Coordinates of C-alpha atoms in Angstrom, one line a residue:
X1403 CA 12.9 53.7 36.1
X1404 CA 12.1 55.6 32.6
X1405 CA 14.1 53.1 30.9
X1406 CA 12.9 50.2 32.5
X1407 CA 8.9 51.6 31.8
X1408 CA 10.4 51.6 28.2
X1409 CA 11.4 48.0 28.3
X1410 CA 8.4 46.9 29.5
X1411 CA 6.4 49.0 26.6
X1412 CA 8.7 48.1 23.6
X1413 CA 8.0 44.5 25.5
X1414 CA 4.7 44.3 25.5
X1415 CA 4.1 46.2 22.0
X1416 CA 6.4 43.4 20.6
X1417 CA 3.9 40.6 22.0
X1418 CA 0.8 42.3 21.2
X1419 CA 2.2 42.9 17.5
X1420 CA 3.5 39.0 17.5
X1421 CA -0.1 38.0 18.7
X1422 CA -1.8 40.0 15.6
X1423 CA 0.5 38.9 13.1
X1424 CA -1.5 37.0 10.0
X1425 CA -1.6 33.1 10.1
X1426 CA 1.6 31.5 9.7
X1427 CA 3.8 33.8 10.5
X1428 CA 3.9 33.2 13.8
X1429 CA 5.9 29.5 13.8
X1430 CA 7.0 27.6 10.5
X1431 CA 4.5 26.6 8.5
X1432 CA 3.5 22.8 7.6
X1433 CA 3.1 22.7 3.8
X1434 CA 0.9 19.5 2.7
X1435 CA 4.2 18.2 1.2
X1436 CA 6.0 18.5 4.4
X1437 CA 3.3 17.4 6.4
X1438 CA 3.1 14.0 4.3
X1439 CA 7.0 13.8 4.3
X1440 CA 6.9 14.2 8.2
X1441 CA 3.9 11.2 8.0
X1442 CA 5.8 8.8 6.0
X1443 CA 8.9 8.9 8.0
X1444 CA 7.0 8.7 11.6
X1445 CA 4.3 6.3 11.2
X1446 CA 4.9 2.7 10.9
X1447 CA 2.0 1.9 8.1
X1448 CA 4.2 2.9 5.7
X1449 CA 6.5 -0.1 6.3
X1450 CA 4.7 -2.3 7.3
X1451 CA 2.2 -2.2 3.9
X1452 CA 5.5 -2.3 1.9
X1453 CA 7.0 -5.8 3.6
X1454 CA 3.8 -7.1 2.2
X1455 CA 5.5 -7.9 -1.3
X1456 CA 8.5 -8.6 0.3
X1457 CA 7.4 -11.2 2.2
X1458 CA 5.7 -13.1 -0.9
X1459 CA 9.2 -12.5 -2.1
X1460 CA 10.6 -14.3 0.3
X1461 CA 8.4 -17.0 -0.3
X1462 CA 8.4 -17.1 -4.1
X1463 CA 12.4 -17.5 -3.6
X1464 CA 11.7 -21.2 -1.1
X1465 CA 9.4 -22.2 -4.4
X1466 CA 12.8 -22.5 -6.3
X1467 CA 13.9 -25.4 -4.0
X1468 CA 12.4 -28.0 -6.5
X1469 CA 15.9 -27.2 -7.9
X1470 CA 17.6 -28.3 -5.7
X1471 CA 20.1 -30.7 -5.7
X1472 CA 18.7 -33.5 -3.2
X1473 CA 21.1 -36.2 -1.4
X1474 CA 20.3 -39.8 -0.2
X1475 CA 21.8 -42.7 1.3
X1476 CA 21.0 -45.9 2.7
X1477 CA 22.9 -48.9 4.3
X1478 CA 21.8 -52.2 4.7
X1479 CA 21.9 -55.7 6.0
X1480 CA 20.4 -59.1 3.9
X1481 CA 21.1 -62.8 4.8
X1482 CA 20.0 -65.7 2.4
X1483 CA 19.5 -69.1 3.2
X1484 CA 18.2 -71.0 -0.1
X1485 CA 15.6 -74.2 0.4
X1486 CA 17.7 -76.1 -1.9
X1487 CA 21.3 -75.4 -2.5
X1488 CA 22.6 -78.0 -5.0
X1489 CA 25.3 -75.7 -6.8
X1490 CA 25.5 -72.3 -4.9
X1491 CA 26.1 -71.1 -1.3
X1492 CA 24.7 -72.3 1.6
X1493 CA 24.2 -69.5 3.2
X1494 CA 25.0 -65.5 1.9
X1495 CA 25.6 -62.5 4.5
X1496 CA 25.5 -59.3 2.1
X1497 CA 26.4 -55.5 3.9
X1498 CA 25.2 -52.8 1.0
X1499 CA 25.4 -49.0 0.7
X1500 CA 24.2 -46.7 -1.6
X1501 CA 24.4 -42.8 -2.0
X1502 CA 22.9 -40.6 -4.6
X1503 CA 22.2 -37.1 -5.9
X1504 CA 19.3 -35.9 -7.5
X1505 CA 17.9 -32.7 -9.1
X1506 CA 14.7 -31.5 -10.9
X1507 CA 15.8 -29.7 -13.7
X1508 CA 14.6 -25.7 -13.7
X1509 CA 14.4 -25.4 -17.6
X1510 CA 13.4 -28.6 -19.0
X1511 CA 11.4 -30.2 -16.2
X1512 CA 13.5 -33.1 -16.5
X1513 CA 15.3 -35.1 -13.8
X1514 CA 19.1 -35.9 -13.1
X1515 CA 20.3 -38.6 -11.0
X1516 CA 23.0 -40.1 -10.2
X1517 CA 23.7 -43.3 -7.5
X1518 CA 26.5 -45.4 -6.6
X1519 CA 25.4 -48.7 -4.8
X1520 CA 28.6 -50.7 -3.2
X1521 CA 28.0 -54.5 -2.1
X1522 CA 30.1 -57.0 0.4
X1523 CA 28.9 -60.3 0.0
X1524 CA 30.2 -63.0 2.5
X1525 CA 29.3 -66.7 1.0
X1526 CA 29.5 -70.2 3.3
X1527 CA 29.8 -73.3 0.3
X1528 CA 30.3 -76.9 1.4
X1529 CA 33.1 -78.2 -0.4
X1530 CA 33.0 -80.6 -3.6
X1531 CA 35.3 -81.9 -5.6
X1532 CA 32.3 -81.6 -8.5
X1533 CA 32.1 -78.0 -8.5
X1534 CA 34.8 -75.2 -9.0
X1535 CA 35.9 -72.4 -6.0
X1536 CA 33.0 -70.2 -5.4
X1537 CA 35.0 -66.9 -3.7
X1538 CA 33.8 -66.4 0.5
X1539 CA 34.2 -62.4 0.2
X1540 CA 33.0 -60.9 -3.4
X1541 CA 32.9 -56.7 -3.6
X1542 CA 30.1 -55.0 -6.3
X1543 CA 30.4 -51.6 -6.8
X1544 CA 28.5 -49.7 -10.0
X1545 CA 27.8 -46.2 -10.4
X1546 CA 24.6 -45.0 -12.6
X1547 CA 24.0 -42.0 -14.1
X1548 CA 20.1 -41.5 -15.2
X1549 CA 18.3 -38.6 -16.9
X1550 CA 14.4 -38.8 -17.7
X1551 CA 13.1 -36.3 -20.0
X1552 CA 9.3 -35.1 -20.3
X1553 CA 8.0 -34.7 -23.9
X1554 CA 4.3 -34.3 -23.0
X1555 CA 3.4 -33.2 -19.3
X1556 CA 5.4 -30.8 -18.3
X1557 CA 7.7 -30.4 -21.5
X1558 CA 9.7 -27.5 -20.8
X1559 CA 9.3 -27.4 -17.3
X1560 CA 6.2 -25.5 -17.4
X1561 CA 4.9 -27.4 -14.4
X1562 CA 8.1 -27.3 -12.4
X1563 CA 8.0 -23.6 -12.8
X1564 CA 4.2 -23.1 -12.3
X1565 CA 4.4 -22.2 -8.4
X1566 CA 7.1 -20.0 -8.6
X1567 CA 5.4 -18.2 -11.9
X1568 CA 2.5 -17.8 -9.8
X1569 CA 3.3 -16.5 -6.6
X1570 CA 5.5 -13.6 -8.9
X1571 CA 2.1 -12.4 -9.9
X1572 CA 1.1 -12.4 -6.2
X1573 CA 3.9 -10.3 -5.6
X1574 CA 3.1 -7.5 -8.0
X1575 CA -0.5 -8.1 -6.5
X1576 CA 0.6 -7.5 -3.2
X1577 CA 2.7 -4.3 -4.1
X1578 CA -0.4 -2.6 -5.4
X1579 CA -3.0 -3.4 -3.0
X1580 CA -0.4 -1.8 -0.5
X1581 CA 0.4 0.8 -2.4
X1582 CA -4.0 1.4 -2.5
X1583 CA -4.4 0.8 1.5
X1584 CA -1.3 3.4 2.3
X1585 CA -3.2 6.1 -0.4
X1586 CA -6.3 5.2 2.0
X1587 CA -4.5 6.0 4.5
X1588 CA -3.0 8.8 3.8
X1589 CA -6.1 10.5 2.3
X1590 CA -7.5 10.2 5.6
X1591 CA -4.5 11.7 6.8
X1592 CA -4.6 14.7 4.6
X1593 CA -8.4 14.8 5.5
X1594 CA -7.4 15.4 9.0
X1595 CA -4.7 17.9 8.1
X1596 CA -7.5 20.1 6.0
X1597 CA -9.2 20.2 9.4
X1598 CA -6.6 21.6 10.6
X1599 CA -6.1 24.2 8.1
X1600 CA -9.7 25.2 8.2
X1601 CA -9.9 25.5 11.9
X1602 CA -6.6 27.9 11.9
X1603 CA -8.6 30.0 9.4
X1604 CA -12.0 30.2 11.8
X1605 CA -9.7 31.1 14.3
X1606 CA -8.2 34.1 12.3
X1607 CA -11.4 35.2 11.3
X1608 CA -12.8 35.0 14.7
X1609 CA -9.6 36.7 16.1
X1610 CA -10.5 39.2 13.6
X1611 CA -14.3 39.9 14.1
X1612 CA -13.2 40.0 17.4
X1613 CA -10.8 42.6 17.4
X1614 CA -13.6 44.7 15.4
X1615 CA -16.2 44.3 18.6
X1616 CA -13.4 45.4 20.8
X1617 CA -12.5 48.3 18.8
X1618 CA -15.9 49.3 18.7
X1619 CA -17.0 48.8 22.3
X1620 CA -14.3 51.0 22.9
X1621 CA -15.1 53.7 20.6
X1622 CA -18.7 53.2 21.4
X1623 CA -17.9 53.7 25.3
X1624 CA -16.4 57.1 24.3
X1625 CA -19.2 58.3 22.1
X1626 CA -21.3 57.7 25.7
X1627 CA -19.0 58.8 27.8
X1628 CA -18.9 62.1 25.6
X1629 CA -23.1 61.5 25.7
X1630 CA -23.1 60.8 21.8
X1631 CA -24.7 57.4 22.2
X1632 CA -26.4 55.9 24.7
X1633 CA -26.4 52.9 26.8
X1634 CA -28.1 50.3 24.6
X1635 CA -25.2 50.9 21.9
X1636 CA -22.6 50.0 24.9
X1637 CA -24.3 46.9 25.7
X1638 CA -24.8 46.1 22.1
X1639 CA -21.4 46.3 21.6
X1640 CA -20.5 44.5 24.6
X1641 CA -22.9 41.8 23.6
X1642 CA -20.7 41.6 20.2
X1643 CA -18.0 41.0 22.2
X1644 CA -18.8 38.4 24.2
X1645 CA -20.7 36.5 21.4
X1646 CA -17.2 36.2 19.4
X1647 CA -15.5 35.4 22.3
X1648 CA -17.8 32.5 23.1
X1649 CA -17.2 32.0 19.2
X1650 CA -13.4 31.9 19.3
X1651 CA -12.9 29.8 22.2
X1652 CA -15.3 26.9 21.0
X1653 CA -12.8 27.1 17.5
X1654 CA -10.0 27.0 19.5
X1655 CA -11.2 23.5 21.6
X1656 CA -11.7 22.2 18.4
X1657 CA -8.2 23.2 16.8
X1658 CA -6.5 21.7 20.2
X1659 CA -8.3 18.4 19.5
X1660 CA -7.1 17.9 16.1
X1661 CA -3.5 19.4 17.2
X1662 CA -3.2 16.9 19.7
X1663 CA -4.3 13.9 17.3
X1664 CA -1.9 15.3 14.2
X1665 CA 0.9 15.7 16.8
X1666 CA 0.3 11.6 18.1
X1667 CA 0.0 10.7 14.1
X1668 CA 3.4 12.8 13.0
X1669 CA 5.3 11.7 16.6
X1670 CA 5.7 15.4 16.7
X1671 CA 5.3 16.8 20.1
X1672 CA 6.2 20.8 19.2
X1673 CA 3.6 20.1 16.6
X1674 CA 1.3 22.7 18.3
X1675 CA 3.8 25.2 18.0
X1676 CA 3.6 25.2 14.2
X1677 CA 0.8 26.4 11.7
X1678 CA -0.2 24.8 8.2
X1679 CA 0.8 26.3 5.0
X1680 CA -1.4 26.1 2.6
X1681 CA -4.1 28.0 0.3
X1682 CA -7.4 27.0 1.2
X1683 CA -8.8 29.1 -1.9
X1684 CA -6.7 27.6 -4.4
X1685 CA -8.6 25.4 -7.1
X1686 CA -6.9 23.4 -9.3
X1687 CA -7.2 22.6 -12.8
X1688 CA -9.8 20.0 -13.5
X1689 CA -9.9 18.2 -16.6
X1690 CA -12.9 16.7 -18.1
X1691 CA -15.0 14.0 -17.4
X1692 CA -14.0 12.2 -20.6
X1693 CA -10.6 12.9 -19.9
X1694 CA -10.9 11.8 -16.4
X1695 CA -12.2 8.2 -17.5
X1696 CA -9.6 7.7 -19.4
X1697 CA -7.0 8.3 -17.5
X1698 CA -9.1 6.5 -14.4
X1699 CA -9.1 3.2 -16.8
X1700 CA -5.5 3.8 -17.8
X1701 CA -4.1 4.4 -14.4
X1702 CA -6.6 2.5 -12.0
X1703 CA -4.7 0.4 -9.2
X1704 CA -7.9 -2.1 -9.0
X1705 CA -8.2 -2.6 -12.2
X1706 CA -4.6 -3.4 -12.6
X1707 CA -4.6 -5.9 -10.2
X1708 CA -7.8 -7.6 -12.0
X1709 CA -5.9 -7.1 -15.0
X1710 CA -2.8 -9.3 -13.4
X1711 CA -5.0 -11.6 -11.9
X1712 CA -6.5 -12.3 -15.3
X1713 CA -3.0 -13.1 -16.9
X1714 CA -2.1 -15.1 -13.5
X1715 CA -5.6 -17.2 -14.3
X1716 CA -4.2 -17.5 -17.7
X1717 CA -0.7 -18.9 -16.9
X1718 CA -2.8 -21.5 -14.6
X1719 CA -4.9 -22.6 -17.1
X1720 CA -2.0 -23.4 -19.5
X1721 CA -0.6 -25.3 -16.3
X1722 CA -3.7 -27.2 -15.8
X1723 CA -3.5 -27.9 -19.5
X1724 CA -0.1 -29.2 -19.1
X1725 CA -1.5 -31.4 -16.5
X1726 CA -3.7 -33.4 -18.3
X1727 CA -1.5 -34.5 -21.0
X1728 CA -0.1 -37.8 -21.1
X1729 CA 2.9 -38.4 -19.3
X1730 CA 5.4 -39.3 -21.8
X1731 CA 9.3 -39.6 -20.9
X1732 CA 12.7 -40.1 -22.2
X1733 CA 14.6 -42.3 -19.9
X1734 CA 18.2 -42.6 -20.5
X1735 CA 21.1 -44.3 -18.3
X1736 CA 24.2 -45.7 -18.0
X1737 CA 25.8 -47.5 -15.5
X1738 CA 29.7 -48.4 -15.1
X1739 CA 30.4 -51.4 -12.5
X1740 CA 32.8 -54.2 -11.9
X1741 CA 33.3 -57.0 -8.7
X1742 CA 35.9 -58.6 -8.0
X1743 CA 37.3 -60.8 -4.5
X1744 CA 39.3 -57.9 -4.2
X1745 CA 38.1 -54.4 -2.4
X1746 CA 40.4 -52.3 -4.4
X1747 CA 39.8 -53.9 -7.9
X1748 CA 36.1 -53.3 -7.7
X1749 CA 35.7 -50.0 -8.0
X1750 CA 37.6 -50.0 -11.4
X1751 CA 34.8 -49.2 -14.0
X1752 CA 35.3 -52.7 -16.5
X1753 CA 31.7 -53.1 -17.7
X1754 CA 29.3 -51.0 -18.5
X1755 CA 25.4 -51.1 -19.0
X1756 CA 23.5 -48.6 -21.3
X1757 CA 19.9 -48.5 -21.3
X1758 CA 17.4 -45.8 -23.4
X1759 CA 13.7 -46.0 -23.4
X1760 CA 10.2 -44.2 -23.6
X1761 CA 7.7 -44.2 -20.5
X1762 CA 4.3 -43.4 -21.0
X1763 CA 1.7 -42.9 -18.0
X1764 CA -1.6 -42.4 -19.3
X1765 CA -4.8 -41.1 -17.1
X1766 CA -7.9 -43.2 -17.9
X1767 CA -10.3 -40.7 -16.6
X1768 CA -8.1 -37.6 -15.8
X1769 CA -11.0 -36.0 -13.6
X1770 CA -9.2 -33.7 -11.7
X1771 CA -7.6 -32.0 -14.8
X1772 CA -10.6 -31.3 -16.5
X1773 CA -12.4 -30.0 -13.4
X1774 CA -9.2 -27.6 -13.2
X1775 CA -10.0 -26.4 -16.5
X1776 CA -13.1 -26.1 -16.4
X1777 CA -12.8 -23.7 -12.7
X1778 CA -10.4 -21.7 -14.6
X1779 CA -12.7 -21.2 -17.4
X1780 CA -15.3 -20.2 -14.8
X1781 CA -12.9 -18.0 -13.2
X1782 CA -11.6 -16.1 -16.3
X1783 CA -15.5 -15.2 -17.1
X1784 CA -15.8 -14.2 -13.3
X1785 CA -13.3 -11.7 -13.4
X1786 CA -14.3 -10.4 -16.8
X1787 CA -17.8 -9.2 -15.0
X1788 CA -15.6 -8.1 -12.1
X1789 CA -13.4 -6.2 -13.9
X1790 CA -16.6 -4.0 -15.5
X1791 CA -18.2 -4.2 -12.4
X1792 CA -15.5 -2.0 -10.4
X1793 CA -14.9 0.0 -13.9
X1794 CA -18.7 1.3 -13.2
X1795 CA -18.6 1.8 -10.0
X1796 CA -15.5 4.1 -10.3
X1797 CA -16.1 5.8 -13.0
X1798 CA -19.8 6.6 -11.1
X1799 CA -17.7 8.0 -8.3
X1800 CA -15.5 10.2 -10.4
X1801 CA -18.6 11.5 -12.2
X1802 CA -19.9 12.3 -8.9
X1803 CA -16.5 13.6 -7.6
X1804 CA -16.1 15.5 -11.1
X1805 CA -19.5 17.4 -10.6
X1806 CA -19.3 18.4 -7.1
X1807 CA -16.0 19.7 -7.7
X1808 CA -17.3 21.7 -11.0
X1809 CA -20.2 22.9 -8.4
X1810 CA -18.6 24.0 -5.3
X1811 CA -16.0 26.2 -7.8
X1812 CA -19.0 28.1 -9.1
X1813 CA -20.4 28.5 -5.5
X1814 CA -16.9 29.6 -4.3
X1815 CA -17.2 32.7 -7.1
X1816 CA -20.6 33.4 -5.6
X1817 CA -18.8 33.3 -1.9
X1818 CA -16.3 36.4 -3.0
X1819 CA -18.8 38.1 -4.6
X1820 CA -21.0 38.0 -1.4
X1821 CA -18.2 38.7 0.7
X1822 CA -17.1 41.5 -1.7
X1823 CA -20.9 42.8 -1.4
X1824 CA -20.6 42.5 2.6
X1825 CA -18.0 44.5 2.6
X1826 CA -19.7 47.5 1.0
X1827 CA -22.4 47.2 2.8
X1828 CA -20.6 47.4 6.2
X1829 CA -18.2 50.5 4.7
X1830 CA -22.0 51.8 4.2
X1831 CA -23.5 51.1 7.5
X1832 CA -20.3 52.9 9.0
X1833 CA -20.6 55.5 7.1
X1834 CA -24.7 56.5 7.9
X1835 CA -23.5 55.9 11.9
X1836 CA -20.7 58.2 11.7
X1837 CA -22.8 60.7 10.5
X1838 CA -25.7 59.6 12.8
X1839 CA -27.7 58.8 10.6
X1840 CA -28.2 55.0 11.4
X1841 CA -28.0 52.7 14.3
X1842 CA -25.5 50.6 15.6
X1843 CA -27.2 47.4 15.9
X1844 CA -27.3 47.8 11.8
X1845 CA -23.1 47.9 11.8
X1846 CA -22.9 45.3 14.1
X1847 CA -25.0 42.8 11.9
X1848 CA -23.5 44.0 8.8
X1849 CA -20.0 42.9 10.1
X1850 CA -21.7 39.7 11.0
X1851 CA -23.3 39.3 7.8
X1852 CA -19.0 39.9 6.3
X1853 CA -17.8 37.4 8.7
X1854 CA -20.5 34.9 7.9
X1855 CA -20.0 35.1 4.5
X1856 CA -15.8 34.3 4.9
X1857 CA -16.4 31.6 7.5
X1858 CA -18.9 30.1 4.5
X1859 CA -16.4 30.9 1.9
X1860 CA -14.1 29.1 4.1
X1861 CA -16.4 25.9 4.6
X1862 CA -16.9 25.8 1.0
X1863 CA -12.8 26.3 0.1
X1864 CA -12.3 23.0 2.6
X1865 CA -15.0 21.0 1.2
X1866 CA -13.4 21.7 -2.1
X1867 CA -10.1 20.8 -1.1
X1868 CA -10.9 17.7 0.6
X1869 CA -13.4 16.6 -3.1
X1870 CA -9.9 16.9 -4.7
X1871 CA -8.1 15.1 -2.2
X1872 CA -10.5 11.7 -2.3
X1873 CA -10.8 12.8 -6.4
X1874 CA -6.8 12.0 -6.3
X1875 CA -7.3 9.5 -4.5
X1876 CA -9.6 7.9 -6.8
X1877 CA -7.6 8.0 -9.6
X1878 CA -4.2 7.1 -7.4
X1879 CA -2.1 10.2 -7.8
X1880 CA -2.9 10.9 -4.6
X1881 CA 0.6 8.9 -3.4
X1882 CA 3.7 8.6 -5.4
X1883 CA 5.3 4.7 -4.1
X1884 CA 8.7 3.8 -3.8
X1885 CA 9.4 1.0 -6.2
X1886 CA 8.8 -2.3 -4.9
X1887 CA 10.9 -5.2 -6.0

């Protein structure tokens, strides 16, 4: 029985040491890098923002069908019956079939065809001594090759091209804005997950204040029960305790809440198991304002993605240039044929036909082109006053960002200093009732007063932490992407 009263005492020794052990120690700790590690890999924004450029991709690679090499065939039927047949046939029954490739050219914008066209000609003559045999059956066969060069509209292929050039800007565009919507997202994220750090820390300074009143209701129910004290500094003390109680459990419904909601976001059930790692009282090194502009100009998603939209407006106004040229051609071909009575016999190439030439096509009015260029013009100056527009606007927010931050780290040296003079001051109260010299009511605020001034300390530390977060944010270091193609 001795050693089982021992077991029980080691036992419960063990779990009321576990219970007071400092913050963290108690399950692994979630360090901000872990906790955005676990986030990426669990939640399904991640992927789904980065299929956005892929998808384009996708698209961008169809646009290079123009390419392609394109097949077509046709067969037909034709019967001729002249008003007046004096020296030809009466009647002609024809069966033709032709087949041909063609394909836009990629580089030069030109196009290469080439067609085979294969006639049977069935002709019914009256006989006459006055004219020579006319053959019944008669077989045509030529095949064509033709190439037509641009040497004005669309020299070079620029126009063939243009979609495809296009859509790879909308690509890149693509990439970043999902890159800038999963930063959003997981700024909120972290947001959440300083809430959670901050709530851990009320609890472990309630916890603490707590286990103060309890030690002195218990010390003060001695002093009375030895008739030191009376019965006002029991129920003062009792009152303490109670008060922090009340305290502790409201921190502790909040800290459940926002458990609960990291545990759904992460997909992490033993979520509530663990604790978070991570300094609340750490500041980090803030450059300057000037500094900060800079390197918000230089590194800016937005303005990045204005700054590609402004080249893709320039590649489309060079298109719509191209557009309102002339169209002037280079048309070559050649063409190798033969007939003969004889099916075999026509398909032997015996004659062939050359031809070279210039085609112009010349818009009279060419209305549409110049209201293109003239949109893109407009467009250009549009985004130029966009472009400053958002520069203001974020460099406002980082000035705003930059001060609060510069701010909050002088108020957080005032915070220790207060707590540090809070500290004293209860050391001093303890002292004067020890003696009996002062009154209990005076220790009991005095610890208040210390416990205020870490749960504002506290406040202050997570307010800081989550300026730096939406300051990181703002200037996109706040998520490192995986490269997009």
């Amino acid at each position: 029985m001795q050693i089982i009263h021992r077991l029980c005492t080691i036992q419960l020794v063990v779990l009321s040491f576990s219970f007071l052990l400092p913050s963290g120690l108690r399950g692994e700790g979630v360090t901000r890098e872990e906790f955005v590690a676990m986030l990426e890999a669990a939640h399904p924004v991640f992927n789904k923002e980065r299929l956005a450029s892929d998808i384009l991709a996708a698209e961008r690679k169809g646009l290079r069908g123009v390419a392609d090499w394109n097949l077509s065939s046709s067969l037909s039927y034709s019967r001729e019956e002249p008003t007046l047949a004096l020296t030809g046939p009466e009647r002609t029954d024809a069966w033709s079939f032709q087949a041909g490739v063609t394909k836009q050219l990629w580089g030069s914008g030109g196009q290469f065809s080439v067609t085979n066209v294969f006639t049977r000609s069935t002709s019914q003559i009256a006989p006459s001594p006055f004219l020579p045999a006319y053959p019944g059956t008669f077989y045509d066969n030529s095949l064509e090759v033709q190439y037509s060069h641009p040497l004005l509209k669309n020299r070079g292929g620029v126009l063939t091209r243009l979609p495809f050039t296009l859509k790879s800007y909308d690509i890149d565009v693509a990439g970043i804005e999902a890159e800038e919507r999963i930063e959003d997202f997981l700024a909120d994220a972290l947001l959440r997950y300083l809430d959670w750090v901050y709530l851990e820390e009320q609890q472990r300074i309630a916890r603490e204040r707590l286990e103060l009143s309890e030690k002195e209701l218990v010390r003060t129910q001695r002093k009375y029960d030895a008739y030191l004290v009376d019965s006002t500094d029991v129920i003062r003390a009792s009152d303490a305790v109670n008060i922090w109680k009340q305290n502790l459990g409201l921190i502790q419904s909040g800290l459940g809440a926002v458990r609960r909601e990291l545990s759904v976001l992460l997909q992490e059930p033993r979520l509530g198991e663990r604790e978070p790692h991570f300094d609340l009282y750490s500041l980090s090194m803030l450059p300057t304002l000037t500094e900060a502009r800079q390197e918000l100009v230089e590194t800016s998603r937005i303005l990045h993605v204005l700054r590609l939209r402004k080249e893709q407006l320039g590649v489309s106004g060079d298109g719509a240039r191209h557009a309102s040229r002339p169209d002037l051609s280079l048309v070559g071909a050649v063409a190798l044929k033969n007939g003969d009575e004889a099916f075999a016999k026509a398909f032997e190439a015996k004659k062939t036909d050359a031809a070279l030439g210039l085609q112009l096509q010349v818009p009279l009015e060419n209305t549409s082109a110049r209201a293109d260029i003239e949109r893109n013009r407009l467009q250009l100056l549009q985004i130029d006053y966009e472009a400053d527009d958002v520069r203001l606007s974020l460099e406002s927010s980082l000035a705003s960002l930059h001060e609060q931050l510069v701010q909050l780290e002088r108020v957080l040296a005032l915070n220790r200093e207060q707590i540090a003079s809070a500290e004293l001051r209860t050391r001093e109260e303890m002292a004067l009732y020890e003696k009996g010299r002062g009154d209990l009511t005076f220790v009991i605020m005095s610890r208040d007063s210390e416990e205020a001034a870490r749960l504002t300390y506290a406040e202050n530390a997570v307010n800081y932490q989550k300026l730096w977060v939406r300051y990181q944010a703002l200037l996109d270091k706040l998520y490192e992407p995986v490269t997009f193609q």
